[in-house]
Amino acid sequence: MQEALASWRPAIDETIVEWLPQEIDAAYLEDFFGEPRFEYDTKGVQSALSDPIWDLLERGGKRWRAVLFLVFIEAFGEDPEAYLPYAIIPEILHNGTIIVDDVEDGATMRRGEPALHRVHGEDVALNAGNAMYFLPLKILTHNPANLSEETRLRAYDMLMYELNRTHLGQGMDICWHNESAVRISTQQYLEMSACKTGCLGRIVAQLAAIVAEQPAEIESAVATYAEQTSIAFQIGDDILDVENSLGRAGDFGKEFGNDIREGKKTLLVLHAIETADSDRATRLEEILATDENTDADISEALQILEDAGSIDYARECALELAEQARGEIHGIEDELESEAVEKLLSFTEFVVERDV
Ligand SMILES: CC(C)=CCC/C(C)=C/CC/C(C)=C/COP(=O)(O)OP(=O)(O)O
C-alpha cells in the first residue's frame, strides 16, 4: 500500500489542480455560474476562497483516501485512471472537515504550520472549509466517466447521507467536549468515531463501488471495511498525538499535548478515566476541563494515560478493528482482483503502524 501511495501521488495532485485550479479566472467562474451577469470578482474569490483552500492543500497530507479509492476501483477490475477525478472527492471533503474542525477545536497547528483560521481569519477559513463540501459535487455534475443518471443519483444520495452522519458524529464529539462532567464510555466513543471519521471512509468505498457499478453486497462489505479501517486510523491518530508528546514518534505537525490541551475525550483518555484510580481519573478530568494548563499539567495527564496502559489498550482496539476489516475483504475476495486484495489487506497494517 505504501507503494500505491507513492506511485499514485503525482496523478492525484495533478487531478486536484485540474478540478480546483489555483488561479481563479473569469472562465472558471463562468463555468460555475453560467452566463456572466456581472463583472466577476476574480481577485476576491481568489483571496477569500481559493487561496485558503490551496494554502491547506499545498501543505500536503498523505492523500490516502484518494489512493484507497483507486485501489477499490482496481479491486473491482476497472481502470483507475478513468476514475481519477472521482478519487479526489473524498480527499477534498477531508480537507474541508479539517479546516472546520480546527476552528471548532481552536487548534493552533495543522500540517506543521499555523491552522488555517490563524492565517486567514475564522470567517474566511469557515467559508472555505464549507465550500470544500460542495466543490467535489461539481465533478459528479461534469461526469468525467460518463456515469448513467441513476448511478450519479446514487452517488449524490450516498454523499448526502454519509456527510450528514459525519456531522452527527462531530456534534456528539463537540457536545461531550463542552459537557466536561459527562462520562463517556469507550463504546460510545467508538460509535461517535464510526460517524465522525468512519463515514468519510465509507464515502471512499461506496463512491468507488457505485461508480464501478458493483452489487449491493460488495458495496456493503467494502463500506464496512473502510469504516473499520478509518476508526482504526482515528485511534492511531490519537495514539500518535500522545506518543509524539511523550517524545516517541516523529513530528506530525501538531502542538505538544495537542489533544489534552484541546480537552479531547479520545479513546485513550476514556480508558484512563475508566481504569485509573479515582484520584488520578478526577485529576485527568480536571486537566481536560481547563484551557489554562501549563506544560507540567499536560505532562502529568500524559503520564496518567501511560500508567493506565491506555496506549496499549488503544493499540489493541485498533488492531482488532483492522482484523475485522480484513475479515470483510476475505468474505468477498473471490469477487475482487487478487493484487488489489493484497493492497487492501496491507492497508490495515499501515493505519495501525504508521508514524506520520
Ligand atoms: C464535520 C466535521 C468538521 C468533521 C470533522 C472530522 C475530522 C476532522 C476527523 C478527524 C479525522 C482525522 C483522523 C484526520 C487526520 O487525517 P490524516 O492523517 O489523513 O490527515 P492528512 O491529510 O494531513 O494526512
Short mmCIF file of C-alpha atoms and ligand atoms in Angstrom, two decimals:
data_model
loop_
_atom_site.label_atom_id
_atom_site.label_comp_id
_atom_site.label_asym_id
_atom_site.label_seq_id
_atom_site.Cartn_x
_atom_site.Cartn_y
_atom_site.Cartn_z
CA MET A 1 0.00 0.00 0.00
CA GLN A 2 2.92 2.33 0.74
CA GLU A 3 3.97 1.79 -2.91
CA ALA A 4 0.45 2.59 -4.12
CA LEU A 5 0.56 5.80 -2.04
CA ALA A 6 3.85 6.86 -3.61
CA SER A 7 3.01 5.87 -7.17
CA TRP A 8 -0.46 7.48 -7.38
CA ARG A 9 0.51 10.68 -5.58
CA PRO A 10 1.57 12.79 -8.64
CA ALA A 11 -1.56 11.86 -10.63
CA ILE A 12 -3.79 12.69 -7.65
CA ASP A 13 -2.07 16.04 -7.08
CA GLU A 14 -2.47 16.87 -10.77
CA THR A 15 -6.15 15.91 -10.76
CA ILE A 16 -6.81 18.18 -7.78
CA VAL A 17 -5.21 21.11 -9.65
CA GLU A 18 -7.28 20.29 -12.71
CA TRP A 19 -10.58 20.38 -10.76
CA LEU A 20 -9.66 23.06 -8.21
CA PRO A 21 -7.39 25.42 -10.11
CA GLN A 22 -5.04 27.63 -8.10
CA GLU A 23 -5.60 30.63 -10.36
CA ILE A 24 -9.26 31.64 -10.47
CA ASP A 25 -10.06 33.40 -13.73
CA ALA A 26 -13.28 34.61 -15.33
CA ALA A 27 -13.57 31.42 -17.41
CA TYR A 28 -13.53 29.28 -14.26
CA LEU A 29 -16.25 31.35 -12.61
CA GLU A 30 -18.31 31.33 -15.78
CA ASP A 31 -18.11 27.57 -15.74
CA PHE A 32 -19.61 27.71 -12.25
CA PHE A 33 -22.24 30.38 -12.74
CA GLY A 34 -23.10 30.09 -16.42
CA GLU A 35 -23.65 33.25 -18.46
CA PRO A 36 -21.82 36.16 -16.81
CA ARG A 37 -24.44 38.55 -15.39
CA PHE A 38 -21.95 40.82 -13.61
CA GLU A 39 -18.24 41.54 -13.59
CA TYR A 40 -16.77 38.54 -11.83
CA ASP A 41 -14.59 39.48 -8.88
CA THR A 42 -11.83 37.01 -9.66
CA LYS A 43 -9.39 38.61 -7.19
CA GLY A 44 -11.94 38.47 -4.35
CA VAL A 45 -12.74 34.81 -4.97
CA GLN A 46 -9.05 34.07 -5.24
CA SER A 47 -8.12 35.61 -1.88
CA ALA A 48 -11.24 34.66 0.11
CA LEU A 49 -11.77 31.17 -1.21
CA SER A 50 -9.14 29.70 -3.47
CA ASP A 51 -6.02 30.91 -1.59
CA PRO A 52 -7.01 29.45 1.82
CA ILE A 53 -8.05 26.16 0.18
CA TRP A 54 -4.74 25.96 -1.63
CA ASP A 55 -2.82 27.01 1.47
CA LEU A 56 -4.02 23.77 3.09
CA LEU A 57 -3.78 21.55 0.01
CA GLU A 58 -0.21 22.62 -0.69
CA ARG A 59 0.87 21.67 2.81
CA GLY A 60 0.46 18.12 1.60
CA GLY A 61 -1.31 15.47 3.58
CA LYS A 62 -0.99 11.79 2.85
CA ARG A 63 -3.84 11.62 0.30
CA TRP A 64 -4.55 8.03 1.38
CA ARG A 65 -8.29 8.40 0.89
CA ALA A 66 -7.81 9.07 -2.83
CA VAL A 67 -5.37 6.16 -3.14
CA LEU A 68 -7.74 3.83 -1.30
CA PHE A 69 -10.49 4.81 -3.75
CA LEU A 70 -8.23 3.89 -6.69
CA VAL A 71 -7.31 0.56 -5.08
CA PHE A 72 -11.01 -0.26 -4.75
CA ILE A 73 -11.50 0.57 -8.44
CA GLU A 74 -8.60 -1.76 -9.25
CA ALA A 75 -10.13 -4.44 -6.97
CA PHE A 76 -13.38 -4.18 -8.99
CA GLY A 77 -11.43 -4.89 -12.19
CA GLU A 78 -11.75 -1.36 -13.62
CA ASP A 79 -9.08 1.06 -14.87
CA PRO A 80 -8.23 3.51 -12.02
CA GLU A 81 -7.04 6.19 -14.50
CA ALA A 82 -10.58 6.56 -15.84
CA TYR A 83 -11.91 7.35 -12.37
CA LEU A 84 -9.15 9.71 -11.11
CA PRO A 85 -11.46 12.77 -10.89
CA TYR A 86 -13.77 10.85 -8.51
CA ALA A 87 -10.78 9.79 -6.37
CA ILE A 88 -10.22 13.37 -5.25
CA ILE A 89 -13.80 13.79 -3.95
CA PRO A 90 -13.13 12.22 -0.51
CA GLU A 91 -9.75 13.97 -0.35
CA ILE A 92 -11.30 17.41 -0.83
CA LEU A 93 -14.12 16.62 1.62
CA HIS A 94 -11.50 15.51 4.17
CA ASN A 95 -9.56 18.77 3.78
CA GLY A 96 -12.79 20.74 4.27
CA THR A 97 -13.60 18.93 7.52
CA ILE A 98 -10.07 19.58 8.76
CA ILE A 99 -10.45 23.35 8.31
CA VAL A 100 -13.81 23.41 10.11
CA ASP A 101 -12.64 21.00 12.82
CA ASP A 102 -9.60 23.18 13.57
CA VAL A 103 -11.83 26.24 14.06
CA GLU A 104 -14.20 24.27 16.30
CA ASP A 105 -11.32 22.81 18.34
CA GLY A 106 -9.39 26.08 18.50
CA ALA A 107 -6.43 24.11 17.09
CA THR A 108 -3.22 26.07 16.68
CA MET A 109 -1.27 23.96 14.19
CA ARG A 110 -2.10 21.95 11.07
CA ARG A 111 0.40 20.02 8.95
CA GLY A 112 3.30 21.72 10.67
CA GLU A 113 2.06 25.29 10.11
CA PRO A 114 -0.43 27.59 11.85
CA ALA A 115 -4.01 26.35 11.44
CA LEU A 116 -5.89 27.96 8.55
CA HIS A 117 -8.10 30.22 10.70
CA ARG A 118 -4.97 31.69 12.33
CA VAL A 119 -3.60 32.64 8.92
CA HIS A 120 -6.77 33.73 7.07
CA GLY A 121 -9.24 34.51 9.89
CA GLU A 122 -12.16 32.38 11.12
CA ASP A 123 -14.68 33.80 8.65
CA VAL A 124 -12.57 33.01 5.60
CA ALA A 125 -11.49 29.62 6.96
CA LEU A 126 -15.04 28.50 7.73
CA ASN A 127 -16.35 29.64 4.37
CA ALA A 128 -13.50 27.88 2.57
CA GLY A 129 -13.98 24.69 4.60
CA ASN A 130 -17.72 24.66 3.94
CA ALA A 131 -17.19 25.32 0.22
CA MET A 132 -14.99 22.24 0.10
CA TYR A 133 -18.01 20.08 0.99
CA PHE A 134 -19.69 21.20 -2.21
CA LEU A 135 -16.88 21.68 -4.72
CA PRO A 136 -16.46 17.93 -5.31
CA LEU A 137 -20.09 17.64 -6.36
CA LYS A 138 -19.11 19.63 -9.43
CA ILE A 139 -17.11 16.59 -10.52
CA LEU A 140 -20.23 14.44 -10.41
CA THR A 141 -22.10 17.10 -12.37
CA HIS A 142 -19.40 17.18 -15.04
CA ASN A 143 -19.46 13.37 -15.08
CA PRO A 144 -15.97 12.62 -16.45
CA ALA A 145 -16.54 8.84 -16.56
CA ASN A 146 -19.93 9.06 -18.31
CA LEU A 147 -21.92 7.54 -15.49
CA SER A 148 -25.62 6.89 -16.00
CA GLU A 149 -28.09 9.32 -14.43
CA GLU A 150 -29.12 6.60 -11.99
CA THR A 151 -25.51 5.99 -10.89
CA ARG A 152 -24.90 9.68 -10.35
CA LEU A 153 -28.06 9.98 -8.31
CA ARG A 154 -26.97 7.05 -6.14
CA ALA A 155 -23.61 8.78 -5.59
CA TYR A 156 -25.34 12.05 -4.58
CA ASP A 157 -27.71 10.23 -2.20
CA MET A 158 -24.82 8.36 -0.60
CA LEU A 159 -22.71 11.52 -0.17
CA MET A 160 -25.64 13.38 1.38
CA TYR A 161 -26.37 10.56 3.83
CA GLU A 162 -22.77 9.96 4.92
CA LEU A 163 -21.93 13.68 5.22
CA ASN A 164 -24.96 14.11 7.44
CA ARG A 165 -23.72 11.27 9.64
CA THR A 166 -20.24 12.84 9.73
CA HIS A 167 -21.80 15.97 11.21
CA LEU A 168 -23.83 13.90 13.66
CA GLY A 169 -20.58 12.33 14.92
CA GLN A 170 -18.88 15.70 15.08
CA GLY A 171 -21.91 17.02 17.01
CA MET A 172 -21.56 14.24 19.58
CA ASP A 173 -17.86 14.97 19.94
CA ILE A 174 -18.45 18.71 20.44
CA CYS A 175 -21.23 18.08 22.93
CA TRP A 176 -19.10 15.68 25.01
CA HIS A 177 -16.24 18.15 24.92
CA ASN A 178 -18.46 21.02 26.11
CA GLU A 179 -20.10 18.92 28.84
CA SER A 180 -16.85 18.19 30.62
CA ALA A 181 -18.61 16.49 33.57
CA VAL A 182 -20.30 13.86 31.37
CA ARG A 183 -18.58 10.47 31.45
CA ILE A 184 -18.46 8.77 28.07
CA SER A 185 -17.82 5.03 27.71
CA THR A 186 -15.21 3.64 25.31
CA GLN A 187 -18.15 2.01 23.44
CA GLN A 188 -19.83 5.41 22.97
CA TYR A 189 -16.52 6.77 21.70
CA LEU A 190 -16.32 4.03 19.06
CA GLU A 191 -19.88 4.79 17.92
CA MET A 192 -19.10 8.52 17.67
CA SER A 193 -15.91 7.74 15.77
CA ALA A 194 -17.81 5.46 13.36
CA CYS A 195 -19.80 8.57 12.38
CA LYS A 196 -17.18 11.32 12.65
CA THR A 197 -14.30 9.54 10.94
CA GLY A 198 -15.80 6.26 9.69
CA CYS A 199 -18.28 7.93 7.36
CA LEU A 200 -15.56 9.51 5.25
CA GLY A 201 -14.04 6.05 4.87
CA ARG A 202 -17.49 4.75 3.87
CA ILE A 203 -17.65 7.53 1.28
CA VAL A 204 -14.33 6.37 -0.23
CA ALA A 205 -15.53 2.77 -0.53
CA GLN A 206 -19.14 3.39 -1.55
CA LEU A 207 -18.24 6.00 -4.12
CA ALA A 208 -15.85 3.52 -5.74
CA ALA A 209 -18.48 0.73 -5.62
CA ILE A 210 -21.21 2.99 -7.01
CA VAL A 211 -19.22 4.46 -9.93
CA ALA A 212 -17.89 0.97 -10.80
CA GLU A 213 -21.49 -0.36 -10.58
CA GLN A 214 -20.84 -3.09 -8.03
CA PRO A 215 -23.63 -5.19 -6.49
CA ALA A 216 -25.07 -4.19 -3.11
CA GLU A 217 -23.29 -6.93 -1.11
CA ILE A 218 -19.88 -5.81 -2.40
CA GLU A 219 -20.68 -2.16 -1.65
CA SER A 220 -21.75 -3.07 1.86
CA ALA A 221 -18.64 -5.20 2.59
CA VAL A 222 -16.16 -2.59 1.33
CA ALA A 223 -18.03 0.16 3.21
CA THR A 224 -17.71 -1.78 6.47
CA TYR A 225 -14.02 -2.48 5.74
CA ALA A 226 -13.38 1.23 5.13
CA GLU A 227 -15.37 2.30 8.21
CA GLN A 228 -13.45 -0.07 10.49
CA THR A 229 -10.13 0.90 8.91
CA SER A 230 -10.94 4.59 9.38
CA ILE A 231 -11.85 4.13 13.05
CA ALA A 232 -8.56 2.25 13.49
CA PHE A 233 -6.87 5.19 11.73
CA GLN A 234 -8.55 7.70 14.09
CA ILE A 235 -7.37 5.67 17.10
CA GLY A 236 -3.90 5.59 15.50
CA ASP A 237 -4.13 9.40 15.25
CA ASP A 238 -5.00 9.66 18.95
CA ILE A 239 -2.12 7.32 19.87
CA LEU A 240 0.31 9.33 17.71
CA ASP A 241 -0.67 12.55 19.43
CA VAL A 242 0.21 11.05 22.82
CA GLU A 243 3.33 9.23 21.64
CA ASN A 244 4.52 12.33 19.82
CA SER A 245 4.07 14.31 23.01
CA LEU A 246 5.92 11.69 25.03
CA GLY A 247 8.75 12.12 22.53
CA ARG A 248 8.38 8.74 20.86
CA ALA A 249 7.03 9.46 17.41
CA GLY A 250 8.13 11.71 14.55
CA ASP A 251 6.85 15.29 14.35
CA PHE A 252 3.39 15.09 12.80
CA GLY A 253 2.66 18.76 12.64
CA LYS A 254 0.77 19.39 15.88
CA GLU A 255 1.49 21.04 19.18
CA PHE A 256 2.87 19.20 22.28
CA GLY A 257 -0.07 17.51 24.07
CA ASN A 258 -2.46 18.86 21.43
CA ASP A 259 -5.43 16.59 22.21
CA ILE A 260 -5.13 17.02 26.00
CA ARG A 261 -4.78 20.77 25.58
CA GLU A 262 -7.95 20.78 23.47
CA GLY A 263 -9.73 18.69 26.15
CA LYS A 264 -10.45 15.88 23.69
CA LYS A 265 -12.09 12.76 25.05
CA THR A 266 -10.09 10.31 22.97
CA LEU A 267 -10.24 6.53 23.41
CA LEU A 268 -7.01 6.70 25.46
CA VAL A 269 -8.44 9.35 27.78
CA LEU A 270 -11.73 7.48 28.26
CA HIS A 271 -9.89 4.26 29.03
CA ALA A 272 -7.69 6.03 31.61
CA ILE A 273 -10.75 7.62 33.24
CA GLU A 274 -12.45 4.20 33.37
CA THR A 275 -9.47 2.32 34.78
CA ALA A 276 -7.16 4.69 36.72
CA ASP A 277 -7.71 5.08 40.48
CA SER A 278 -10.34 7.69 41.22
CA ASP A 279 -7.94 10.49 42.29
CA ARG A 280 -5.96 10.26 39.08
CA ALA A 281 -9.11 9.91 36.95
CA THR A 282 -10.51 13.07 38.58
CA ARG A 283 -7.20 14.90 38.05
CA LEU A 284 -7.20 13.91 34.37
CA GLU A 285 -10.76 15.20 34.00
CA GLU A 286 -9.74 18.44 35.71
CA ILE A 287 -6.85 18.97 33.28
CA LEU A 288 -9.12 18.25 30.30
CA ALA A 289 -11.76 20.69 31.54
CA THR A 290 -9.48 23.74 31.75
CA ASP A 291 -7.71 25.59 28.99
CA GLU A 292 -5.20 27.15 31.37
CA ASN A 293 -2.86 24.17 31.55
CA THR A 294 0.90 24.51 31.89
CA ASP A 295 3.27 22.10 30.14
CA ALA A 296 3.67 20.37 33.53
CA ASP A 297 -0.10 19.74 33.69
CA ILE A 298 -0.04 18.30 30.17
CA SER A 299 2.91 16.04 31.10
CA GLU A 300 1.02 14.89 34.18
CA ALA A 301 -2.03 13.96 32.06
CA LEU A 302 0.17 12.10 29.58
CA GLN A 303 1.74 10.21 32.48
CA ILE A 304 -1.73 9.18 33.77
CA LEU A 305 -2.54 7.77 30.30
CA GLU A 306 0.73 5.92 30.18
CA ASP A 307 0.41 4.46 33.71
CA ALA A 308 -3.17 3.31 32.99
CA GLY A 309 -1.91 1.31 29.99
CA SER A 310 -4.19 3.35 27.76
CA ILE A 311 -1.78 3.47 24.82
CA ASP A 312 -1.58 -0.34 24.73
CA TYR A 313 -5.34 -0.62 25.16
CA ALA A 314 -5.97 1.74 22.24
CA ARG A 315 -3.47 -0.11 20.07
CA GLU A 316 -5.26 -3.41 20.85
CA CYS A 317 -8.59 -1.86 19.84
CA ALA A 318 -7.11 -0.57 16.59
CA LEU A 319 -5.60 -3.99 15.83
CA GLU A 320 -8.93 -5.69 16.50
CA LEU A 321 -10.74 -3.29 14.15
CA ALA A 322 -8.07 -3.86 11.50
CA GLU A 323 -8.60 -7.63 11.87
CA GLN A 324 -12.38 -7.24 11.45
CA ALA A 325 -11.79 -5.04 8.40
CA ARG A 326 -9.58 -7.73 6.83
CA GLY A 327 -12.40 -10.24 7.51
CA GLU A 328 -14.76 -8.15 5.36
CA ILE A 329 -12.33 -8.31 2.43
CA HIS A 330 -11.72 -12.05 2.89
CA GLY A 331 -15.50 -12.54 2.73
CA ILE A 332 -15.66 -11.14 -0.84
CA GLU A 333 -12.13 -11.81 -2.08
CA ASP A 334 -13.28 -14.24 -4.79
CA GLU A 335 -15.12 -11.32 -6.40
CA LEU A 336 -12.08 -8.99 -6.33
CA GLU A 337 -8.78 -8.71 -8.21
CA SER A 338 -6.16 -10.53 -6.14
CA GLU A 339 -3.37 -7.91 -6.38
CA ALA A 340 -5.69 -5.21 -5.10
CA VAL A 341 -6.90 -7.55 -2.32
CA GLU A 342 -3.31 -7.72 -1.05
CA LYS A 343 -3.12 -3.91 -1.05
CA LEU A 344 -6.40 -3.64 0.88
CA LEU A 345 -5.19 -6.18 3.43
CA SER A 346 -1.84 -4.45 3.88
CA PHE A 347 -3.52 -1.05 4.17
CA THR A 348 -4.98 -2.08 7.54
CA GLU A 349 -1.42 -2.52 8.82
CA PHE A 350 -0.39 0.91 7.56
CA VAL A 351 -3.17 2.65 9.52
CA VAL A 352 -2.24 0.98 12.79
CA GLU A 353 1.54 1.09 12.47
CA ARG A 354 2.08 4.49 10.81
CA ASP A 355 4.26 7.09 12.50
CA VAL A 356 3.08 10.13 10.48
C1 LIG B 1 -17.96 17.65 10.24
C2 LIG B 1 -16.56 17.74 10.70
C3 LIG B 1 -15.93 19.07 10.80
C4 LIG B 1 -15.92 16.58 10.99
C5 LIG B 1 -14.52 16.51 11.44
C6 LIG B 1 -13.97 15.15 11.20
C7 LIG B 1 -12.49 15.09 11.46
C8 LIG B 1 -11.63 16.30 11.25
C9 LIG B 1 -11.98 13.93 11.85
C10 LIG B 1 -10.52 13.71 12.07
C11 LIG B 1 -10.02 12.76 11.02
C12 LIG B 1 -8.53 12.56 11.05
C13 LIG B 1 -8.00 11.44 11.86
C14 LIG B 1 -7.77 13.39 10.35
C15 LIG B 1 -6.31 13.20 10.09
O1 LIG B 1 -6.24 12.64 8.79
P1 LIG B 1 -4.87 12.42 8.01
O2 LIG B 1 -3.79 11.96 8.93
O3 LIG B 1 -5.17 11.57 6.82
O4 LIG B 1 -4.50 13.89 7.55
P2 LIG B 1 -3.55 14.33 6.34
O5 LIG B 1 -4.49 14.60 5.20
O6 LIG B 1 -2.91 15.60 6.87
O7 LIG B 1 -2.55 13.25 6.03
#
